[in-house]
């Protein structure tokens, strides 16, 4: 399964003030493969930024978790 992702913050239709925006979400994959990168576009796919993965799960050698939380700090006009 290719990596899939969902945005959890901000909520759809939320008013976003100008300045620094925090976008949060989660990503998951299939087949026991680890999520190693999440790219986020804030302009309809014209440009992409790498989100920071926030792994709160324990490290188990030889085992990859199927999901991970991510976060991106981005300027908003």
GROMACS .gro file of N, CA and C in nm:
model
  231
    1UNK      N    1   0.084  -0.118   0.000
    1UNK     CA    2   0.000   0.000   0.000
    1UNK      C    3   0.088   0.124   0.000
    2UNK      N    4   0.062   0.221  -0.084
    2UNK     CA    5   0.137   0.346  -0.078
    2UNK      C    6   0.101   0.421   0.051
    3UNK      N    7   0.190   0.507   0.095
    3UNK     CA    8   0.165   0.585   0.216
    3UNK      C    9   0.042   0.673   0.195
    4UNK      N   10  -0.046   0.673   0.292
    4UNK     CA   11  -0.166   0.756   0.293
    4UNK      C   12  -0.154   0.852   0.411
    5UNK      N   13  -0.219   0.966   0.405
    5UNK     CA   14  -0.206   1.064   0.512
    5UNK      C   15  -0.337   1.138   0.532
    6UNK      N   16  -0.356   1.188   0.654
    6UNK     CA   17  -0.474   1.269   0.686
    6UNK      C   18  -0.429   1.391   0.766
    7UNK      N   19  -0.492   1.504   0.739
    7UNK     CA   20  -0.465   1.626   0.815
    7UNK      C   21  -0.568   1.634   0.926
    8UNK      N   22  -0.520   1.655   1.050
    8UNK     CA   23  -0.610   1.666   1.165
    8UNK      C   24  -0.619   1.808   1.219
    9UNK      N   25  -0.523   1.891   1.184
    9UNK     CA   26  -0.523   2.032   1.228
    9UNK      C   27  -0.456   2.116   1.123
   10UNK      N   28  -0.512   2.226   1.078
   10UNK     CA   29  -0.641   2.282   1.118
   10UNK      C   30  -0.756   2.202   1.057
   11UNK      N   31  -0.872   2.218   1.113
   11UNK     CA   32  -0.991   2.148   1.065
   11UNK      C   33  -1.036   2.208   0.931
   12UNK      N   34  -1.104   2.131   0.847
   12UNK     CA   35  -1.153   2.184   0.720
   12UNK      C   36  -1.243   2.307   0.742
   13UNK      N   37  -1.219   2.410   0.664
   13UNK     CA   38  -1.298   2.532   0.671
   13UNK      C   39  -1.260   2.626   0.784
   14UNK      N   40  -1.157   2.590   0.863
   14UNK     CA   41  -1.117   2.676   0.975
   14UNK      C   42  -1.054   2.805   0.923
   15UNK      N   43  -1.082   2.916   0.991
   15UNK     CA   44  -1.018   3.043   0.958
   15UNK      C   45  -0.875   3.037   1.011
   16UNK      N   46  -0.781   3.069   0.925
   16UNK     CA   47  -0.639   3.062   0.961
   16UNK      C   48  -0.581   3.202   0.954
   17UNK      N   49  -0.534   3.255   1.066
   17UNK     CA   50  -0.477   3.390   1.064
   17UNK      C   51  -0.340   3.391   0.995
   18UNK      N   52  -0.302   3.508   0.945
   18UNK     CA   53  -0.169   3.522   0.884
   18UNK      C   54  -0.063   3.500   0.991
   19UNK      N   55   0.050   3.448   0.949
   19UNK     CA   56   0.160   3.421   1.041
   19UNK      C   57   0.205   3.277   1.031
   20UNK      N   58   0.249   3.221   1.140
   20UNK     CA   59   0.298   3.083   1.144
   20UNK      C   60   0.181   2.987   1.166
   21UNK      N   61   0.170   2.886   1.083
   21UNK     CA   62   0.063   2.787   1.091
   21UNK      C   63   0.123   2.652   1.127
   22UNK      N   64   0.060   2.582   1.218
   22UNK     CA   65   0.100   2.445   1.250
   22UNK      C   66  -0.001   2.352   1.186
   23UNK      N   67   0.046   2.267   1.098
   23UNK     CA   68  -0.037   2.166   1.033
   23UNK      C   69   0.003   2.032   1.093
   24UNK      N   70  -0.096   1.955   1.138
   24UNK     CA   71  -0.069   1.824   1.200
   24UNK      C   72  -0.153   1.717   1.133
   25UNK      N   73  -0.103   1.595   1.141
   25UNK     CA   74  -0.177   1.483   1.086
   25UNK      C   75  -0.113   1.351   1.120
   26UNK      N   76  -0.158   1.249   1.050
   26UNK     CA   77  -0.098   1.116   1.066
   26UNK      C   78  -0.086   1.052   0.928
   27UNK      N   79   0.005   0.959   0.918
   27UNK     CA   80   0.028   0.887   0.793
   27UNK      C   81   0.041   0.738   0.825
   28UNK      N   82  -0.001   0.656   0.731
   28UNK     CA   83   0.010   0.513   0.752
   28UNK      C   84   0.048   0.445   0.622
   29UNK      N   85   0.101   0.325   0.637
   29UNK     CA   86   0.139   0.245   0.521
   29UNK      C   87   0.095   0.101   0.545
   30UNK      N   88   0.120   0.017   0.450
   30UNK     CA   89   0.079  -0.122   0.463
   30UNK      C   90   0.198  -0.215   0.446
   31UNK      N   91   0.173  -0.341   0.463
   31UNK     CA   92   0.275  -0.442   0.443
   31UNK      C   93   0.387  -0.440   0.545
   32UNK      N   94   0.363  -0.382   0.662
   32UNK     CA   95   0.466  -0.376   0.766
   32UNK      C   96   0.579  -0.281   0.734
   33UNK      N   97   0.557  -0.190   0.640
   33UNK     CA   98   0.662  -0.096   0.602
   33UNK      C   99   0.650   0.032   0.683
   34UNK      N  100   0.763   0.087   0.718
   34UNK     CA  101   0.771   0.208   0.798
   34UNK      C  102   0.746   0.333   0.714
   35UNK      N  103   0.676   0.430   0.770
   35UNK     CA  104   0.661   0.561   0.707
   35UNK      C  105   0.790   0.637   0.735
   36UNK      N  106   0.861   0.679   0.631
   36UNK     CA  107   0.989   0.747   0.651
   36UNK      C  108   0.985   0.894   0.611
   37UNK      N  109   0.876   0.936   0.543
   37UNK     CA  110   0.869   1.075   0.500
   37UNK      C  111   0.725   1.111   0.468
   38UNK      N  112   0.687   1.235   0.502
   38UNK     CA  113   0.557   1.289   0.465
   38UNK      C  114   0.582   1.427   0.405
   39UNK      N  115   0.534   1.449   0.284
   39UNK     CA  116   0.545   1.579   0.218
   39UNK      C  117   0.408   1.644   0.217
   40UNK      N  118   0.405   1.775   0.244
   40UNK     CA  119   0.280   1.850   0.254
   40UNK      C  120   0.283   1.967   0.155
   41UNK      N  121   0.174   1.987   0.084
   41UNK     CA  122   0.160   2.102  -0.005
   41UNK      C  123   0.051   2.193   0.049
   42UNK      N  124   0.082   2.321   0.060
   42UNK     CA  125  -0.015   2.419   0.105
   42UNK      C  126  -0.064   2.508  -0.009
   43UNK      N  127  -0.022   2.476  -0.132
   43UNK     CA  128  -0.059   2.559  -0.247
   43UNK      C  129  -0.112   2.475  -0.363
   44UNK      N  130  -0.186   2.371  -0.331
   44UNK     CA  131  -0.248   2.290  -0.436
   44UNK      C  132  -0.153   2.203  -0.515
   45UNK      N  133  -0.037   2.171  -0.459
   45UNK     CA  134   0.057   2.083  -0.526
   45UNK      C  135   0.167   2.150  -0.605
   46UNK      N  136   0.173   2.284  -0.604
   46UNK     CA  137   0.279   2.353  -0.678
   46UNK      C  138   0.414   2.339  -0.609
   47UNK      N  139   0.413   2.334  -0.476
   47UNK     CA  140   0.537   2.314  -0.402
   47UNK      C  141   0.508   2.223  -0.282
   48UNK      N  142   0.613   2.160  -0.231
   48UNK     CA  143   0.598   2.062  -0.123
   48UNK      C  144   0.702   2.089  -0.015
   49UNK      N  145   0.664   2.060   0.109
   49UNK     CA  146   0.755   2.073   0.222
   49UNK      C  147   0.753   1.943   0.301
   50UNK      N  148   0.869   1.904   0.352
   50UNK     CA  149   0.878   1.782   0.432
   50UNK      C  150   0.833   1.811   0.574
   51UNK      N  151   0.738   1.732   0.622
   51UNK     CA  152   0.690   1.744   0.760
   51UNK      C  153   0.787   1.672   0.854
   52UNK      N  154   0.781   1.709   0.980
   52UNK     CA  155   0.863   1.643   1.083
   52UNK      C  156   0.782   1.526   1.138
   53UNK      N  157   0.841   1.407   1.136
   53UNK     CA  158   0.775   1.288   1.190
   53UNK      C  159   0.790   1.289   1.341
   54UNK      N  160   0.682   1.258   1.410
   54UNK     CA  161   0.681   1.259   1.556
   54UNK      C  162   0.652   1.118   1.605
   55UNK      N  163   0.755   1.039   1.615
   55UNK     CA  164   0.736   0.900   1.656
   55UNK      C  165   0.734   0.891   1.808
   56UNK      N  166   0.620   0.857   1.862
   56UNK     CA  167   0.605   0.839   2.006
   56UNK      C  168   0.601   0.690   2.039
   57UNK      N  169   0.615   0.609   1.937
   57UNK     CA  170   0.607   0.465   1.957
   57UNK      C  171   0.742   0.409   1.999
   58UNK      N  172   0.742   0.302   2.076
   58UNK     CA  173   0.869   0.243   2.118
   58UNK      C  174   0.947   0.187   2.000
   59UNK      N  175   1.078   0.194   2.008
   59UNK     CA  176   1.164   0.137   1.904
   59UNK      C  177   1.180  -0.012   1.932
   60UNK      N  178   1.142  -0.093   1.836
   60UNK     CA  179   1.153  -0.238   1.847
   60UNK      C  180   1.236  -0.284   1.728
   61UNK      N  181   1.358  -0.332   1.752
   61UNK     CA  182   1.443  -0.376   1.640
   61UNK      C  183   1.371  -0.477   1.550
   62UNK      N  184   1.379  -0.452   1.419
   62UNK     CA  185   1.319  -0.542   1.322
   62UNK      C  186   1.168  -0.527   1.306
   63UNK      N  187   1.112  -0.424   1.372
   63UNK     CA  188   0.967  -0.404   1.364
   63UNK      C  189   0.937  -0.260   1.324
   64UNK      N  190   0.853  -0.239   1.224
   64UNK     CA  191   0.816  -0.105   1.180
   64UNK      C  192   0.668  -0.083   1.212
   65UNK      N  193   0.639   0.032   1.271
   65UNK     CA  194   0.500   0.067   1.298
   65UNK      C  195   0.433   0.112   1.169
   66UNK      N  196   0.307   0.082   1.153
   66UNK     CA  197   0.236   0.112   1.028
   66UNK      C  198   0.190   0.257   1.020
   67UNK      N  199   0.195   0.334   1.132
   67UNK     CA  200   0.149   0.472   1.128
   67UNK      C  201   0.243   0.560   1.209
   68UNK      N  202   0.235   0.691   1.180
   68UNK     CA  203   0.319   0.789   1.250
   68UNK      C  204   0.247   0.924   1.249
   69UNK      N  205   0.265   1.002   1.355
   69UNK     CA  206   0.215   1.139   1.359
   69UNK      C  207   0.315   1.229   1.289
   70UNK      N  208   0.267   1.338   1.229
   70UNK     CA  209   0.359   1.434   1.165
   70UNK      C  210   0.311   1.575   1.194
   71UNK      N  211   0.405   1.671   1.175
   71UNK     CA  212   0.377   1.811   1.202
   71UNK      C  213   0.459   1.898   1.108
   72UNK      N  214   0.400   2.009   1.065
   72UNK     CA  215   0.469   2.104   0.978
   72UNK      C  216   0.440   2.245   1.026
   73UNK      N  217   0.544   2.324   1.044
   73UNK     CA  218   0.531   2.468   1.075
   73UNK      C  219   0.556   2.542   0.944
   74UNK      N  220   0.459   2.626   0.906
   74UNK     CA  221   0.472   2.694   0.777
   74UNK      C  222   0.418   2.836   0.786
   75UNK      N  223   0.482   2.931   0.715
   75UNK     CA  224   0.428   3.068   0.713
   75UNK      C  225   0.302   3.074   0.626
   76UNK      N  226   0.208   3.158   0.669
   76UNK     CA  227   0.083   3.178   0.594
   76UNK      C  228   0.066   3.326   0.570
   77UNK      N  229   0.036   3.363   0.446
   77UNK     CA  230   0.016   3.504   0.411
   77UNK      C  231  -0.125   3.549   0.448
   0.00000   0.00000   0.00000
